[in-house]
Short mmCIF file of C-alpha atoms in Angstrom, two decimals:
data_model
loop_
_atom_site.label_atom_id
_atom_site.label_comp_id
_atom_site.label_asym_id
_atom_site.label_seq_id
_atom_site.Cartn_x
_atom_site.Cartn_y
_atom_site.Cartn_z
CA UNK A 1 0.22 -2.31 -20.02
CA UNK A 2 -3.01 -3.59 -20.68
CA UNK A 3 -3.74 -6.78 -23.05
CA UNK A 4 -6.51 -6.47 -25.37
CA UNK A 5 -9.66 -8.95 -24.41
CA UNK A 6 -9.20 -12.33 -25.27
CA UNK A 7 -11.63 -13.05 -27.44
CA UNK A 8 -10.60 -10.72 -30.62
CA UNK A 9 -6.83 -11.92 -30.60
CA UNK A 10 -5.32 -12.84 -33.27
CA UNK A 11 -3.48 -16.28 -31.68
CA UNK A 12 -0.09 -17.75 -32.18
CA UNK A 13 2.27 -17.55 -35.15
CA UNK A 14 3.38 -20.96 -36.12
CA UNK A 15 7.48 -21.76 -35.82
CA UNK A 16 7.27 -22.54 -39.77
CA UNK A 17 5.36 -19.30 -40.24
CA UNK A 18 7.92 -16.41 -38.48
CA UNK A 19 10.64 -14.81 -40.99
CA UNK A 20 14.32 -14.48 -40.52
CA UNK A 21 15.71 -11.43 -38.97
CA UNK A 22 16.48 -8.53 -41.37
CA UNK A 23 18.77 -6.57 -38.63
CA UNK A 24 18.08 -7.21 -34.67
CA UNK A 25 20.54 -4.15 -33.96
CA UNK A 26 17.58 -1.10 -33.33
CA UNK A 27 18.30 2.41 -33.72
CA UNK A 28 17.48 4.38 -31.06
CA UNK A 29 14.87 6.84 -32.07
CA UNK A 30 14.28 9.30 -29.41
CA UNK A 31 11.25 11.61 -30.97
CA UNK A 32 9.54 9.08 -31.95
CA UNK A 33 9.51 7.36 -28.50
CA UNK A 34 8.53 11.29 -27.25
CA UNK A 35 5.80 11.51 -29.64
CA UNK A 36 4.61 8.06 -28.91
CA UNK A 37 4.42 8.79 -25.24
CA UNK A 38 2.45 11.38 -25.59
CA UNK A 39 0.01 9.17 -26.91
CA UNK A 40 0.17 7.02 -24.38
CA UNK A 41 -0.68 9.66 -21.78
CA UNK A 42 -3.59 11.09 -23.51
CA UNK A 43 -4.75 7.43 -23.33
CA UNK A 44 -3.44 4.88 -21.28
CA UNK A 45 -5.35 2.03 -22.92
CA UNK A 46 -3.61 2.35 -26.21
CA UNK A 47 -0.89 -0.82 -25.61
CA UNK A 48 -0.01 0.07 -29.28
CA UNK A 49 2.00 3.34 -28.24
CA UNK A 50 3.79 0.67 -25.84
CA UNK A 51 5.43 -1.15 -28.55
CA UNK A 52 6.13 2.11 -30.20
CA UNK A 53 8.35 3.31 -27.36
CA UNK A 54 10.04 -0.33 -26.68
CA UNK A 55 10.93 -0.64 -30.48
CA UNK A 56 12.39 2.95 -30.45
CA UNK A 57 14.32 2.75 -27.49
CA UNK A 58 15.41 -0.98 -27.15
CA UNK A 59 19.07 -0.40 -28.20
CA UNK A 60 20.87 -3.19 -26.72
CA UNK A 61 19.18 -3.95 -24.26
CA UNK A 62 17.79 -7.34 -25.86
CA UNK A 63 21.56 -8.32 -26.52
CA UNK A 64 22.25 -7.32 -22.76
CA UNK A 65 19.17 -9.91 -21.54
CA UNK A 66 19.71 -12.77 -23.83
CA UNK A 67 23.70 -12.54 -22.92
CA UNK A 68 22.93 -12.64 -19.68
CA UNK A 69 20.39 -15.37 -19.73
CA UNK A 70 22.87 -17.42 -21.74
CA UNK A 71 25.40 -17.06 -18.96
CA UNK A 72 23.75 -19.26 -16.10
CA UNK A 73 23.04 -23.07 -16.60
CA UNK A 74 19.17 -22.54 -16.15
CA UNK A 75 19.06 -20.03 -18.58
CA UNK A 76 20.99 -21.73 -21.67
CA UNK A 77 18.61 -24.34 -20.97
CA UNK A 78 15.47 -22.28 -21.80
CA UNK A 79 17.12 -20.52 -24.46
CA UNK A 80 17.80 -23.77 -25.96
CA UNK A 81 14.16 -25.04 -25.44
CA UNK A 82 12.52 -21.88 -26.53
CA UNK A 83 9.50 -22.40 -24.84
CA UNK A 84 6.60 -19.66 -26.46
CA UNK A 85 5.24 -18.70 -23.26
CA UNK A 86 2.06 -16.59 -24.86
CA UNK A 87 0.96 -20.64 -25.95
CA UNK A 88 1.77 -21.45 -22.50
CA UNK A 89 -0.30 -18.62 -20.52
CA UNK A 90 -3.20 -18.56 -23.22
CA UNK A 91 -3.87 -22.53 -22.36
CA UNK A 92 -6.46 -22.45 -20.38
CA UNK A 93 -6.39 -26.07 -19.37
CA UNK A 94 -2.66 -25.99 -18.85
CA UNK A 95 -3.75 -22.57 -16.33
CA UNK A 96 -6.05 -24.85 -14.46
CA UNK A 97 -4.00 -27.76 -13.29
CA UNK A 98 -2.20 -24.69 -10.98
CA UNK A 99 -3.53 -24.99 -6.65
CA UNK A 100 -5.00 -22.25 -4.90
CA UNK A 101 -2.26 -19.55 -3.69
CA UNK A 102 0.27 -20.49 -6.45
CA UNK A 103 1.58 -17.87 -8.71
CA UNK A 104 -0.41 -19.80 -11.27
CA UNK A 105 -3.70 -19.90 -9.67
CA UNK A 106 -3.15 -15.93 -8.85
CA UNK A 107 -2.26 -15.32 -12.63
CA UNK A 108 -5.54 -17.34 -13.66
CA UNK A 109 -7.37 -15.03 -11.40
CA UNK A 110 -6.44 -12.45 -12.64
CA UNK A 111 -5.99 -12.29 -16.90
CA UNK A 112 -9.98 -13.65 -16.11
CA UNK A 113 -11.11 -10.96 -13.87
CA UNK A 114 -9.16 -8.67 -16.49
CA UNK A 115 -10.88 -10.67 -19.23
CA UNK A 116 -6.91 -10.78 -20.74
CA UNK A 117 -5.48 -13.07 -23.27
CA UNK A 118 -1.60 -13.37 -23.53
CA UNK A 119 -2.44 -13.52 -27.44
CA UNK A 120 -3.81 -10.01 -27.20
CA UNK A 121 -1.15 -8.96 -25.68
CA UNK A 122 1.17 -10.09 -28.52
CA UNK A 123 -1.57 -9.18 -31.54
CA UNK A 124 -0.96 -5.51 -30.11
CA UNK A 125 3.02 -6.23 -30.22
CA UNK A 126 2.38 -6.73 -34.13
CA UNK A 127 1.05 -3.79 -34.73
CA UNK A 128 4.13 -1.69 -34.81
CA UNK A 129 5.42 -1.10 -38.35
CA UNK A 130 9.27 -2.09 -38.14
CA UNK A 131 8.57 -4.90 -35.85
CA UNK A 132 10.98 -7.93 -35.68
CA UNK A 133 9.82 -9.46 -32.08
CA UNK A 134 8.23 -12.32 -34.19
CA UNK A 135 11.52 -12.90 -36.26
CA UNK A 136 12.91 -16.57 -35.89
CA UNK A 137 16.02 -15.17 -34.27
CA UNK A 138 16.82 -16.44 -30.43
CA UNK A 139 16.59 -12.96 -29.49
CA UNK A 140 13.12 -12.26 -30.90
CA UNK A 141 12.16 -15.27 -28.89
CA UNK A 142 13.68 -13.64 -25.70
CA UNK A 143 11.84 -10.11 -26.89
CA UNK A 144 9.10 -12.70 -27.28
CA UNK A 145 9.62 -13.54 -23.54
CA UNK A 146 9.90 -10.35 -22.00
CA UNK A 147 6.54 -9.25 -23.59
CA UNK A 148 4.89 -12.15 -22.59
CA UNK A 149 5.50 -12.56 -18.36
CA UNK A 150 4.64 -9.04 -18.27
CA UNK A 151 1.25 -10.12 -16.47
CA UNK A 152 3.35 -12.23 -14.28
CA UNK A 153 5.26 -9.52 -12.99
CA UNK A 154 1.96 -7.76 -12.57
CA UNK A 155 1.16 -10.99 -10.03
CA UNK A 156 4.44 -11.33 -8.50
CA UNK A 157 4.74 -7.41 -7.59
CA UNK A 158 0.98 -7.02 -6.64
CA UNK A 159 0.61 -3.89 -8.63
CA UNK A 160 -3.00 -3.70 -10.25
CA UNK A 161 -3.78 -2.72 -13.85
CA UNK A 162 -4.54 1.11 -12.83
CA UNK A 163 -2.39 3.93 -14.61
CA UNK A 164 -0.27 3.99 -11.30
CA UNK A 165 -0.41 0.43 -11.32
CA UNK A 166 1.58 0.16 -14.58
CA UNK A 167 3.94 3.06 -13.90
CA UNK A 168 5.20 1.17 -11.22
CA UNK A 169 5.38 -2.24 -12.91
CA UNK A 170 6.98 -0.56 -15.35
CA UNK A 171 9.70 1.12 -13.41
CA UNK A 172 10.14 -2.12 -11.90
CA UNK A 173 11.13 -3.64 -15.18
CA UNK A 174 13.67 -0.78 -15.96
CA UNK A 175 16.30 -2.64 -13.61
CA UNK A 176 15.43 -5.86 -14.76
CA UNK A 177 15.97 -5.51 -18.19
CA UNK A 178 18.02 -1.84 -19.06
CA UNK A 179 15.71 -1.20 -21.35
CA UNK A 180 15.43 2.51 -21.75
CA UNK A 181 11.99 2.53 -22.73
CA UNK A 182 10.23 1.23 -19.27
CA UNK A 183 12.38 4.18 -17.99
CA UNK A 184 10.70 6.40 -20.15
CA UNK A 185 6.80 5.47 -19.51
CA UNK A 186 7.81 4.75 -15.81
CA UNK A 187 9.12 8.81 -15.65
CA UNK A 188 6.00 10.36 -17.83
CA UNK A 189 3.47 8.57 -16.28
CA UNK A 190 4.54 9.74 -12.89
CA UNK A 191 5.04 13.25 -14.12
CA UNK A 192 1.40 13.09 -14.76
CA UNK A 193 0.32 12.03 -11.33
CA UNK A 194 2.73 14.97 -9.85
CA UNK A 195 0.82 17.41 -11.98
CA UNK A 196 -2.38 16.26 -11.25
CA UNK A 197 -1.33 17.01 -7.26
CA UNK A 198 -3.49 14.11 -5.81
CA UNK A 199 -2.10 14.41 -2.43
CA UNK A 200 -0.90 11.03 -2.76
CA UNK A 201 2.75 9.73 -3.09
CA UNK A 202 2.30 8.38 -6.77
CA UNK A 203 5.26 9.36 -7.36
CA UNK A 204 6.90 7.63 -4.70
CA UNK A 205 5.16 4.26 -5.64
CA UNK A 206 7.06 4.69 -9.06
CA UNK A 207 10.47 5.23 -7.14
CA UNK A 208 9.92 2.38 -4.45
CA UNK A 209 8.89 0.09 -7.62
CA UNK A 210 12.50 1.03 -9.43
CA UNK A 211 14.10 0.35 -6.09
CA UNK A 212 12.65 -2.98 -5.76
CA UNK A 213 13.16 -4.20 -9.52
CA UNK A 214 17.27 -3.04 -8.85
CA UNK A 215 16.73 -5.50 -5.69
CA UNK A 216 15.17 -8.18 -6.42
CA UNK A 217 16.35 -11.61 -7.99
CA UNK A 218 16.72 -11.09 -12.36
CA UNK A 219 13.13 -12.60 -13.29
CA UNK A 220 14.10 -12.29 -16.61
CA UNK A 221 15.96 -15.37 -15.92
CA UNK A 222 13.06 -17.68 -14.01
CA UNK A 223 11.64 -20.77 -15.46
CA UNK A 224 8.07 -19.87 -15.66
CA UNK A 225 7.02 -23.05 -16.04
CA UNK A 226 8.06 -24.34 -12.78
CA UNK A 227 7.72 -20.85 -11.02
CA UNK A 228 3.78 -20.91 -11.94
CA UNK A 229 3.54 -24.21 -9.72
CA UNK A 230 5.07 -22.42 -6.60
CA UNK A 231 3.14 -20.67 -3.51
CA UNK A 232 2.70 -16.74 -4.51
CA UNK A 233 4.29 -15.83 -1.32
CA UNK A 234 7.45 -18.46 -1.31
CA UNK A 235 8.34 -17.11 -4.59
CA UNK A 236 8.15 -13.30 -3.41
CA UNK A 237 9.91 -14.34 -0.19
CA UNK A 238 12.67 -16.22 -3.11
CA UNK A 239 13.09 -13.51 -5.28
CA UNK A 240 13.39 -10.79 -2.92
CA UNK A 241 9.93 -8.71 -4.22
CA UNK A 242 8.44 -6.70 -1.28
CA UNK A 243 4.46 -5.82 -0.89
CA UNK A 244 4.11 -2.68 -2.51
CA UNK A 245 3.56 -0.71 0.46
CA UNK A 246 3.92 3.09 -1.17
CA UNK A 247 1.49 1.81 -3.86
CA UNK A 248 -1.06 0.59 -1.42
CA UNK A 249 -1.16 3.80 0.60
CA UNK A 250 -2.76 5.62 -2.93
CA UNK A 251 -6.88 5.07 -2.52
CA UNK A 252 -7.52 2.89 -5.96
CA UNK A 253 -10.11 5.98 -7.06
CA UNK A 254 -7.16 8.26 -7.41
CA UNK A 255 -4.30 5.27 -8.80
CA UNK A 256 -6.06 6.80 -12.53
CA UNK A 257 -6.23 10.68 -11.60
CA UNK A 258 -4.42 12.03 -14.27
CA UNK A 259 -5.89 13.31 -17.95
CA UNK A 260 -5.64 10.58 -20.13
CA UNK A 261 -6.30 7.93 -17.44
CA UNK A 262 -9.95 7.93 -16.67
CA UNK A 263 -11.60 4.68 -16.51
#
């Protein structure tokens, strides 16, 4: 899931400025999630169709997350806080202070590379009509939060922003946070790879990646804060995220060989 460039983002919404909740229980919608997938394949760029899927197929899911968080120390600490971690990763300055081989310093590397903006990420958020993940509601905030490490998780598993690339960062986040629609891109995107008959095992990448997320520590739960300042590989070695070896065996030409996913 691709952020849109940094410079034509939109920017923060102010605390003052968000509206209250009109009903944070979501319906699950099941052809519109179809209908928005197939969108998705055709074009792998449009983060909008995203959204669509993850509004339509959220369900609990949210509750399930921000229960959960609320249940260790650590994590009724940040829910308390409510730290907006799109102002956080969109600091530049803030980005710098981070060493060489942190998680930070990796992440700076690579929104820049990407020429990403954690703003654009959430301007694309906005776009869906029945949006509430900017409601001042704690669990909009930990919607908020999910949609906003997703870049991190792109760092910490060392999948690239290729079609494959998401599938499997994707699948990862299935585990991590129930929510049905990661299963849902995770599963079409690799049906796409299987019918384009690369000769690669695409698919497999997407399996090992749902493997890993079941295995590794809930990063839903980290304080990014503080996990930004660590060594990249301490925190894999911490949380119990292998190199994506499966992934790695796919030549990057053929991680977008599927219609919909040139470029």
């Amino acid at each position: 899931m691709q952020a849109a460039p940094s410079i034509p983002a939109l920017g923060p919404i102010q605390g003052d400025a968000r509206r209250p909740s009109q009903t944070m229980t979501r319906r699950v919608q099941p052809v519109r999630a179809a209908r928005a997938l197939g969108r998705l394949v055709a074009d792998k760029d449009d983060t909008r169709q995203v959204f669509e899927i993850m509004n339509a197929l959220a369900g609990r899911s949210i509750d399930w997350g921000y229960q959960r968080l609320l249940d260790t120390p650590e994590g009724g600490l940040l829910a308390y806080q409510r730290v907006e971690l799109s102002d956080r990763l969109q600091d530049r300055s803030w980005l710098a202070q981070f060493a060489p081989e942190t998680v930070g310093a990796a992440y700076r590397s690579f929104v820049e590379t990407r020429n990403l903006s954690a703003y654009g990420l959430a301007d694309e958020s906005r776009k869906v009509a029945d949006t509430e993940i900017e409601a001042a509601h704690p669990r909009a905030w930990y919607a908020r939060r999910l949609r906003d490490i997703h870049d991190v998780w792109h760092v910490l598993t060392g999948y690239q922003t290729d079609a494959l690339g998401e599938a499997c960062v994707v699948a990862f986040s299935l585990p991590q946070t129930r929510s049905a629609g990661f299963g849902l891109i995770a599963a079409g995107i690799a049906v796409q790879f299987m019918r384009a008959r690369t000769g690669h095992p695409c698919g497999r990448a997407v399996l090992q990646a749902w493997r890993d997320g079941r295995t590794a520590a809930w990063l839903p739960g980290e304080n990014y804060e503080t996990l930004l300042a660590e060594p990249l590989e301490g925190a894999r070695r911490r949380l119990n995220i292998p190199r994506p070896v499966i992934y790695g065996q796919v030549p990057p030409e053929v991680r977008n060989a599927y219609r919909g996913a040139q470029g």
